[in-house]
Short mmCIF file of C-alpha atoms in Angstrom, two decimals:
data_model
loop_
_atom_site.label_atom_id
_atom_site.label_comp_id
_atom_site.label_asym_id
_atom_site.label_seq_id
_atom_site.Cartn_x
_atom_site.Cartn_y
_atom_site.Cartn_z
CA UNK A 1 122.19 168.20 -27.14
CA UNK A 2 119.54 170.07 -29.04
CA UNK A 3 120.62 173.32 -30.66
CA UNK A 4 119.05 175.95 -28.72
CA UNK A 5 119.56 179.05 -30.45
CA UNK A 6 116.95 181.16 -31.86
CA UNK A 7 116.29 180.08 -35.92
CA UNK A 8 117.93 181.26 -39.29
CA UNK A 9 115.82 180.30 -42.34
CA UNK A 10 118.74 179.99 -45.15
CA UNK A 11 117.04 180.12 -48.26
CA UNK A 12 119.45 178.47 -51.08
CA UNK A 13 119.41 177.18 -54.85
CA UNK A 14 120.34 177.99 -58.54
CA UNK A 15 119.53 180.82 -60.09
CA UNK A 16 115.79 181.09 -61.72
CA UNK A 17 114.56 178.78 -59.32
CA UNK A 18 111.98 181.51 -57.79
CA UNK A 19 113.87 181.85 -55.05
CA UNK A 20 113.35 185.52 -54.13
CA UNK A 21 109.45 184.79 -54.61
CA UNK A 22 109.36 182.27 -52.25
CA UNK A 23 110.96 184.71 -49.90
CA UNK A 24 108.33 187.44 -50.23
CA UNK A 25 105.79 184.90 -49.53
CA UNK A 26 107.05 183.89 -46.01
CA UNK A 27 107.53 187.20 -45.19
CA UNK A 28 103.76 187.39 -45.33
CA UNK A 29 103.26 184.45 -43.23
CA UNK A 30 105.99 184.69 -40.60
CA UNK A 31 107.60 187.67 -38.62
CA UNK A 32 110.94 187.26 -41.17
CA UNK A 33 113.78 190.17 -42.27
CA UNK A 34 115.57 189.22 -45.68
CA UNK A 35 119.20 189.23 -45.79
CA UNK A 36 120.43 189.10 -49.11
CA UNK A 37 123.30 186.34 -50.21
CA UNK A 38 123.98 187.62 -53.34
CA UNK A 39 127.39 188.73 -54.67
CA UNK A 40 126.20 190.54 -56.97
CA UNK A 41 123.46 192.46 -55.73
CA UNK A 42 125.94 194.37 -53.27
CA UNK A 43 126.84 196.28 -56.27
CA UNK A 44 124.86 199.80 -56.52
CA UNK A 45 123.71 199.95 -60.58
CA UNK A 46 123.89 196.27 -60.99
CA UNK A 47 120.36 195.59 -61.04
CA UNK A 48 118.67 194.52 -64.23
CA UNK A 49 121.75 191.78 -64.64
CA UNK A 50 121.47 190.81 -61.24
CA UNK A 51 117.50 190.27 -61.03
CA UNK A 52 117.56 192.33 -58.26
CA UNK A 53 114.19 192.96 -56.40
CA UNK A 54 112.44 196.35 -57.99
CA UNK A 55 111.64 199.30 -55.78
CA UNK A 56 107.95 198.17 -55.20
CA UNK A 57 108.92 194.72 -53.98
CA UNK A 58 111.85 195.89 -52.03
CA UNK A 59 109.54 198.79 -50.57
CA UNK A 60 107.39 195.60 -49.27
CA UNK A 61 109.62 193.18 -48.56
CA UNK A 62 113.16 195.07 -47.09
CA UNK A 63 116.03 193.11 -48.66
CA UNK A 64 119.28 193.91 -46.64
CA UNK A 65 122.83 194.00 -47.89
CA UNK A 66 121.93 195.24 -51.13
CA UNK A 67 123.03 198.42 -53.30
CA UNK A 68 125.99 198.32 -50.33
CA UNK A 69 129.17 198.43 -52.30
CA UNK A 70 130.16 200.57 -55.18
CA UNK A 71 131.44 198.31 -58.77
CA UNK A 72 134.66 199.99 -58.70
CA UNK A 73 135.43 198.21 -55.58
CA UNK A 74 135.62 194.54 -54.34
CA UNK A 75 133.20 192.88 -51.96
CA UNK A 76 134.81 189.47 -50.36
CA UNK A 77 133.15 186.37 -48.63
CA UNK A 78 134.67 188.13 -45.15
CA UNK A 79 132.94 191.22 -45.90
CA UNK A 80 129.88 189.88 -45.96
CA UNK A 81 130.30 187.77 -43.38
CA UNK A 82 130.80 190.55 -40.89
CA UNK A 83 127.97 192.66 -42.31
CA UNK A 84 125.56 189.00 -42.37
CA UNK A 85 126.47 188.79 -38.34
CA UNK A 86 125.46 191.95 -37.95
CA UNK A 87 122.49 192.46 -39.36
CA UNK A 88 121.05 188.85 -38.35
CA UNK A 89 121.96 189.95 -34.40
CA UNK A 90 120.47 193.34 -34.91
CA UNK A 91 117.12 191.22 -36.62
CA UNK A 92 117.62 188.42 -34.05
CA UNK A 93 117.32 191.33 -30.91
CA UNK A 94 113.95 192.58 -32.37
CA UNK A 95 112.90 189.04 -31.86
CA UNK A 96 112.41 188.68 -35.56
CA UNK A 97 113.78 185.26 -37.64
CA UNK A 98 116.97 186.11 -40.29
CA UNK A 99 115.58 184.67 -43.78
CA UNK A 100 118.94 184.33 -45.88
CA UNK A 101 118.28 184.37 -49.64
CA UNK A 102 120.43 183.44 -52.57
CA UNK A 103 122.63 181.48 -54.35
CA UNK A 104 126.24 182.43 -53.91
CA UNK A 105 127.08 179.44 -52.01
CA UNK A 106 130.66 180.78 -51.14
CA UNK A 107 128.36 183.62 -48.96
CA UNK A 108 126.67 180.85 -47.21
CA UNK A 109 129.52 178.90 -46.76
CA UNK A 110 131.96 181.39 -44.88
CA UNK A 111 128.69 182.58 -42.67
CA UNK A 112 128.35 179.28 -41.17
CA UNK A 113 131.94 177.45 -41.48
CA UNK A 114 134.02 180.51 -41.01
CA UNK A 115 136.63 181.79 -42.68
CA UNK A 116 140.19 181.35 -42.35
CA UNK A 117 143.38 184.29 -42.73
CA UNK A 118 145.25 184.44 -45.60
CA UNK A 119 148.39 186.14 -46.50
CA UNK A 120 147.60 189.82 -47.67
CA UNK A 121 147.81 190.70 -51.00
CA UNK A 122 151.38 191.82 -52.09
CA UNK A 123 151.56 194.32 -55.34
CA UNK A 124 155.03 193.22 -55.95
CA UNK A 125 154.27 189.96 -56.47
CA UNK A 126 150.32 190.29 -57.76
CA UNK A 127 152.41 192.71 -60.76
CA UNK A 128 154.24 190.05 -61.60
CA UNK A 129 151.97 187.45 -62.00
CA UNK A 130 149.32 189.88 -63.88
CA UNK A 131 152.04 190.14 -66.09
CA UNK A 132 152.28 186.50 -66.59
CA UNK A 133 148.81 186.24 -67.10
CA UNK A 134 148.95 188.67 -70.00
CA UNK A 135 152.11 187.11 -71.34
CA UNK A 136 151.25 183.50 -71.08
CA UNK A 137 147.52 183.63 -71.30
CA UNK A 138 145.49 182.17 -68.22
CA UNK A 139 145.42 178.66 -69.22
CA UNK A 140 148.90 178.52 -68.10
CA UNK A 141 149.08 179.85 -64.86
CA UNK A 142 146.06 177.56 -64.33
CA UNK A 143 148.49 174.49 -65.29
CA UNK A 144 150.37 175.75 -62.77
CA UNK A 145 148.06 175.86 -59.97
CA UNK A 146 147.09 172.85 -60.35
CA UNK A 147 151.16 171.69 -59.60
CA UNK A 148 151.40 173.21 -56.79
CA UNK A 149 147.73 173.13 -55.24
CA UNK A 150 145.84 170.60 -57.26
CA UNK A 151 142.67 170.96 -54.59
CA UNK A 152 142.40 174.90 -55.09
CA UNK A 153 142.46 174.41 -59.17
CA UNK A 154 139.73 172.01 -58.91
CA UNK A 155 137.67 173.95 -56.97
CA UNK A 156 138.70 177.57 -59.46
CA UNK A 157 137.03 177.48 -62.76
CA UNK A 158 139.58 177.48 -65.65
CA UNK A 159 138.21 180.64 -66.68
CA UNK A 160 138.64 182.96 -63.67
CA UNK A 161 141.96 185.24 -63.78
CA UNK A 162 141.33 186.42 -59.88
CA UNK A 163 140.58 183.37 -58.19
CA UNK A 164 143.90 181.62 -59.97
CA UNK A 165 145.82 184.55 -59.49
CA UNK A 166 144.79 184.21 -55.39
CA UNK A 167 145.61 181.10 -55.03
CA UNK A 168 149.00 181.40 -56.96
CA UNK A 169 149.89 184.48 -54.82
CA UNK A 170 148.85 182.79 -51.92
CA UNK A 171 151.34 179.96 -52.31
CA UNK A 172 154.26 182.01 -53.35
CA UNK A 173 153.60 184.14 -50.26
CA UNK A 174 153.27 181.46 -48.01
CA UNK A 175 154.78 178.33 -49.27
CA UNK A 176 151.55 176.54 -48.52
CA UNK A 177 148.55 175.75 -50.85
CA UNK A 178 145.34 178.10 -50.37
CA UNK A 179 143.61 175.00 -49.52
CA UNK A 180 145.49 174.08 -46.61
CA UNK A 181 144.35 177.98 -45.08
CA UNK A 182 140.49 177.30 -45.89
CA UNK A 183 140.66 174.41 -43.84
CA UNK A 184 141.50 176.10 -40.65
CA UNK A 185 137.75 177.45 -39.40
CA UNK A 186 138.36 180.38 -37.67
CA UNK A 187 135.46 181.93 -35.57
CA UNK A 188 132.85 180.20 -37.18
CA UNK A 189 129.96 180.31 -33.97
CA UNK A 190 126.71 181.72 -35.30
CA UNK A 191 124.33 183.33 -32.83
CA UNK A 192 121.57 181.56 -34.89
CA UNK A 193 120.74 177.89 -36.01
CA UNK A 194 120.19 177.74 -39.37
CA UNK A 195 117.34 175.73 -41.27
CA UNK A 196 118.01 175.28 -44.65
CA UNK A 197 115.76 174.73 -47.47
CA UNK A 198 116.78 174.16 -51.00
CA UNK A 199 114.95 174.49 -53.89
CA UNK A 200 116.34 172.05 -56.95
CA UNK A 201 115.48 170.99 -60.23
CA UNK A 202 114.01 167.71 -61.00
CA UNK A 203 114.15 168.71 -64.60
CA UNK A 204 117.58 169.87 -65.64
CA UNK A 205 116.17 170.96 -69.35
CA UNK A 206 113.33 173.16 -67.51
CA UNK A 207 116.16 175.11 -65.50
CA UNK A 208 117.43 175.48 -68.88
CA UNK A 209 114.37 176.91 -70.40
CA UNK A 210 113.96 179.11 -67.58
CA UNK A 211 118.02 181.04 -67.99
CA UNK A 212 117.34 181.55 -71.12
CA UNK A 213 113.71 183.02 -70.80
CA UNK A 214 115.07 185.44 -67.91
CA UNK A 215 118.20 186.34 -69.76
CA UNK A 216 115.81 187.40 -72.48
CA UNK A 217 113.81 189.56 -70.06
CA UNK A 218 116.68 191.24 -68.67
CA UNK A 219 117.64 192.60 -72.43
CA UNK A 220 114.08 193.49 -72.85
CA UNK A 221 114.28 195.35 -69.57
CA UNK A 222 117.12 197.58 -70.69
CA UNK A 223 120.22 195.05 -69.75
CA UNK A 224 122.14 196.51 -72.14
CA UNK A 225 121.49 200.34 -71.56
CA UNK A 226 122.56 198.65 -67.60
CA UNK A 227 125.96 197.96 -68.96
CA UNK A 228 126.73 200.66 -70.88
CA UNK A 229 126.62 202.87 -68.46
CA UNK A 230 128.75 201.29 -66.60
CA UNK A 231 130.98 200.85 -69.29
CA UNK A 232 131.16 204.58 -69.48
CA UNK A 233 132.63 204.87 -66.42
CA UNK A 234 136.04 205.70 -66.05
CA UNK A 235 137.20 203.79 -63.00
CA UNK A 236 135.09 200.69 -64.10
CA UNK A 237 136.84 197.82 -66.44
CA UNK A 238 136.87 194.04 -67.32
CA UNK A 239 138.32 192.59 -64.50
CA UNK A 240 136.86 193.79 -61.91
CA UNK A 241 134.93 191.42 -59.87
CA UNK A 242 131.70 193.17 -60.51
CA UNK A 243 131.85 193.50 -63.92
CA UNK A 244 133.14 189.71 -64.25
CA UNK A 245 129.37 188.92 -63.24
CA UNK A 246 127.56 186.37 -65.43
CA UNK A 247 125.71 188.89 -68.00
CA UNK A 248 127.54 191.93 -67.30
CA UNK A 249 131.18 190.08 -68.65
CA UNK A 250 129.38 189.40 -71.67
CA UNK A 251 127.75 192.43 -72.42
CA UNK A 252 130.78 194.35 -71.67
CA UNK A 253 132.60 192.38 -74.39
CA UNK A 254 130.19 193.40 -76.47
CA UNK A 255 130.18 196.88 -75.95
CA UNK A 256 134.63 196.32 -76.16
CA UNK A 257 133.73 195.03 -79.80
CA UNK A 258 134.82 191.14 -79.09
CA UNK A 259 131.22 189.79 -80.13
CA UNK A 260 128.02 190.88 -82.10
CA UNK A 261 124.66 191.24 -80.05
CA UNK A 262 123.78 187.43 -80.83
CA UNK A 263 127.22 185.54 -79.74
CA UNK A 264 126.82 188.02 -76.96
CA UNK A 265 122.88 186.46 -76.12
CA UNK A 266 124.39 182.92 -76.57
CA UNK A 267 127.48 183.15 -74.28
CA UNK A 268 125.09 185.22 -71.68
CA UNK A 269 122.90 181.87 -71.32
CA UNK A 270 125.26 179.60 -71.67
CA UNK A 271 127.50 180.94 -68.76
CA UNK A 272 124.49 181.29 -66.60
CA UNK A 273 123.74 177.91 -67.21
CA UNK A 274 127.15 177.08 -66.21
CA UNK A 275 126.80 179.28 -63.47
CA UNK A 276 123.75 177.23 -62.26
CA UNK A 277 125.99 174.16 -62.72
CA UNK A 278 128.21 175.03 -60.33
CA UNK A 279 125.30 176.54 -57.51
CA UNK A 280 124.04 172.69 -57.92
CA UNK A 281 127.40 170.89 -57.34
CA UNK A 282 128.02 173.09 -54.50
CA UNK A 283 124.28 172.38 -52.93
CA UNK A 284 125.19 168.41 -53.73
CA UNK A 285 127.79 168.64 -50.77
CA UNK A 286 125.01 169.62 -48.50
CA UNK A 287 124.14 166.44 -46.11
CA UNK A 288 120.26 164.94 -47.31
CA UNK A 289 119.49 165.38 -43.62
CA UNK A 290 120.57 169.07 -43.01
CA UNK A 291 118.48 170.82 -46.07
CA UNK A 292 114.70 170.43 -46.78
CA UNK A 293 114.63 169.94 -50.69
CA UNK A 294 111.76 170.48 -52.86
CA UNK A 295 111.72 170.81 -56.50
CA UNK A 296 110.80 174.86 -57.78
CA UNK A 297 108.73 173.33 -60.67
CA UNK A 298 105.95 173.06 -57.87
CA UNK A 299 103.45 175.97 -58.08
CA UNK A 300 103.89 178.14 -55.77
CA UNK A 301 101.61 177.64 -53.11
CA UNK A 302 102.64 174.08 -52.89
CA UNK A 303 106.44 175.15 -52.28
CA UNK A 304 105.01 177.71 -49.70
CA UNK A 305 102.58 175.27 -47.86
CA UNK A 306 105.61 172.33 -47.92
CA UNK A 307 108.05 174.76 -46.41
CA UNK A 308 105.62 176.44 -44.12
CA UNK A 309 104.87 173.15 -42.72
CA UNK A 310 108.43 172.28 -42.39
CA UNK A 311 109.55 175.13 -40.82
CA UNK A 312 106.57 174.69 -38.02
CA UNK A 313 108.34 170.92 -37.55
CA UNK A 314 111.58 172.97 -37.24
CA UNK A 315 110.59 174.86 -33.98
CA UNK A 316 109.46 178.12 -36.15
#
């Protein structure tokens, strides 16, 4: 049966890919809100780092769920997931389309598969295995995910303390891998039917080129002076999950003394590069026939007048 409800335009890809652009320009063609998927620009004062729109762009072209959460606190995938529903039934009852931009795929994920409940978080136990971590170094307790839920630490980078300590928390909680829970889609009916358009690099090398370039720009733009401040902060520090953002992790171990201002450039681009890496194995799981792909090394008219026209052959 054809899929009746009233559209979603989900707006994915990589980082640098001109995605946000692209955005602004069918909000001048069709009646569209913006909804932000972006896990970092929830954070108030994480804008440089984040490329988050500037005040006259966001004074034309509304982004929601921005500047929503303070840094000192966490923002999960079910957080946003209620606030998404809400504001793309509040945009869907003006009888305006929901134009989802970003790239955290997780976001995008858990807004149209659902999410499933996991165990709470239990400070006895989350103590303990902090205390491992510092003890035993992360590597380790990543060995040991990967025993006990081998699906969970292929999926967690090898590099990311809070996602391994979950997942290992999860488990010793439950008795049951963290995997096992993500497979259980709870409540995952959307009130809208999403068409999803992807923009992708032919040219790996240009993508490349283009991190570094922007990464550049931000320090020009006052990245740095960003960071500090935060830094500064008293109820702000490493782990957080806003200060573990690609950028803002590096500069802060710069400002902690750990690298000098170049190391600190070169690890900046090179985990935003890996960053992109992992936006574009996430998009590869995608089904060809669900996502209208088009390469963002097309100028931009051409990316607005091939998704204009497939958006018109989508019933918008």
């Amino acid at each position: 049966m054809p899929n009746t409800l009233p559209p979603a335009i989900f707006l994915m890809g990589p980082t640098a890919t001109g995605k946000t652009d692209l955005a602004i320009a069918l909000c001048k063609e069709l009646p569209c809100d913006i909804i932000s998927v972006d896990s970092v620009m929830v954070y108030r004062g994480l804008d440089i780092g984040s490329a988050k729109p500037d005040a006259a762009t966001l004074a034309a072209a509304p982004h929601r769920l921005i500047d929503i959460c303070d840094p000192a606190k966490p923002f999960s995938a079910a957080q946003f997931r209620q606030r998404a529903l809400e504001e793309i039934n509040e945009i869907l009852n003006r009888g305006r389309i929901p134009l989802l931009v970003g790239g955290t795929m997780l976001y995008f994920r858990a807004l149209e598969q659902g999410l499933s409940v996991l165990p709470s978080s239990d400070p006895v136990v989350r103590v303990r295995l902090e205390a491992e971590l510092a003890e035993q170094g992360l590597a380790h307790l990543h060995a040991r995910l990967a025993q006990v839920d081998p699906e969970a630490a292929g999926r967690i980078h090898v590099n990311d303390p809070q996602r391994t300590l979950r997942a290992l928390e999860v488990f010793e909680l439950s008795g049951q891998p963290m995997s096992t829970f993500l497979q259980r889609d709870i409540d995952n009916d959307l009130p809208c039917r999403p068409i999803k358009i992807v923009l992708t690099p032919m040219d790996r090398a240009l993508l490349h080129r283009r991190i570094e370039q922007r990464f550049q720009i931000m320090l020009e733009q006052g990245l740095m002076a960003e960071v500090e401040a935060l830094y500064h902060r008293d109820d702000l520090h490493a782990d957080l999950p806003s200060m573990r953002a690609v950028g803002y992790r590096q500069a802060w171990a710069h400002l902690d003394g750990q690298w000098d201002y170049d190391t600190m450039v070169e690890k900046g681009i090179i985990a935003t590069r890996q960053f992109a890496k992992r936006q574009l194995t996430w998009l590869k799981h995608e089904p060809e026939e669900a996502a209208f792909r088009l390469s963002f090394e097309e100028k931009p008219e051409q990316i607005l007048t091939q998704v204009l026209k497939y958006l018109a052959a989508s019933a918008i």
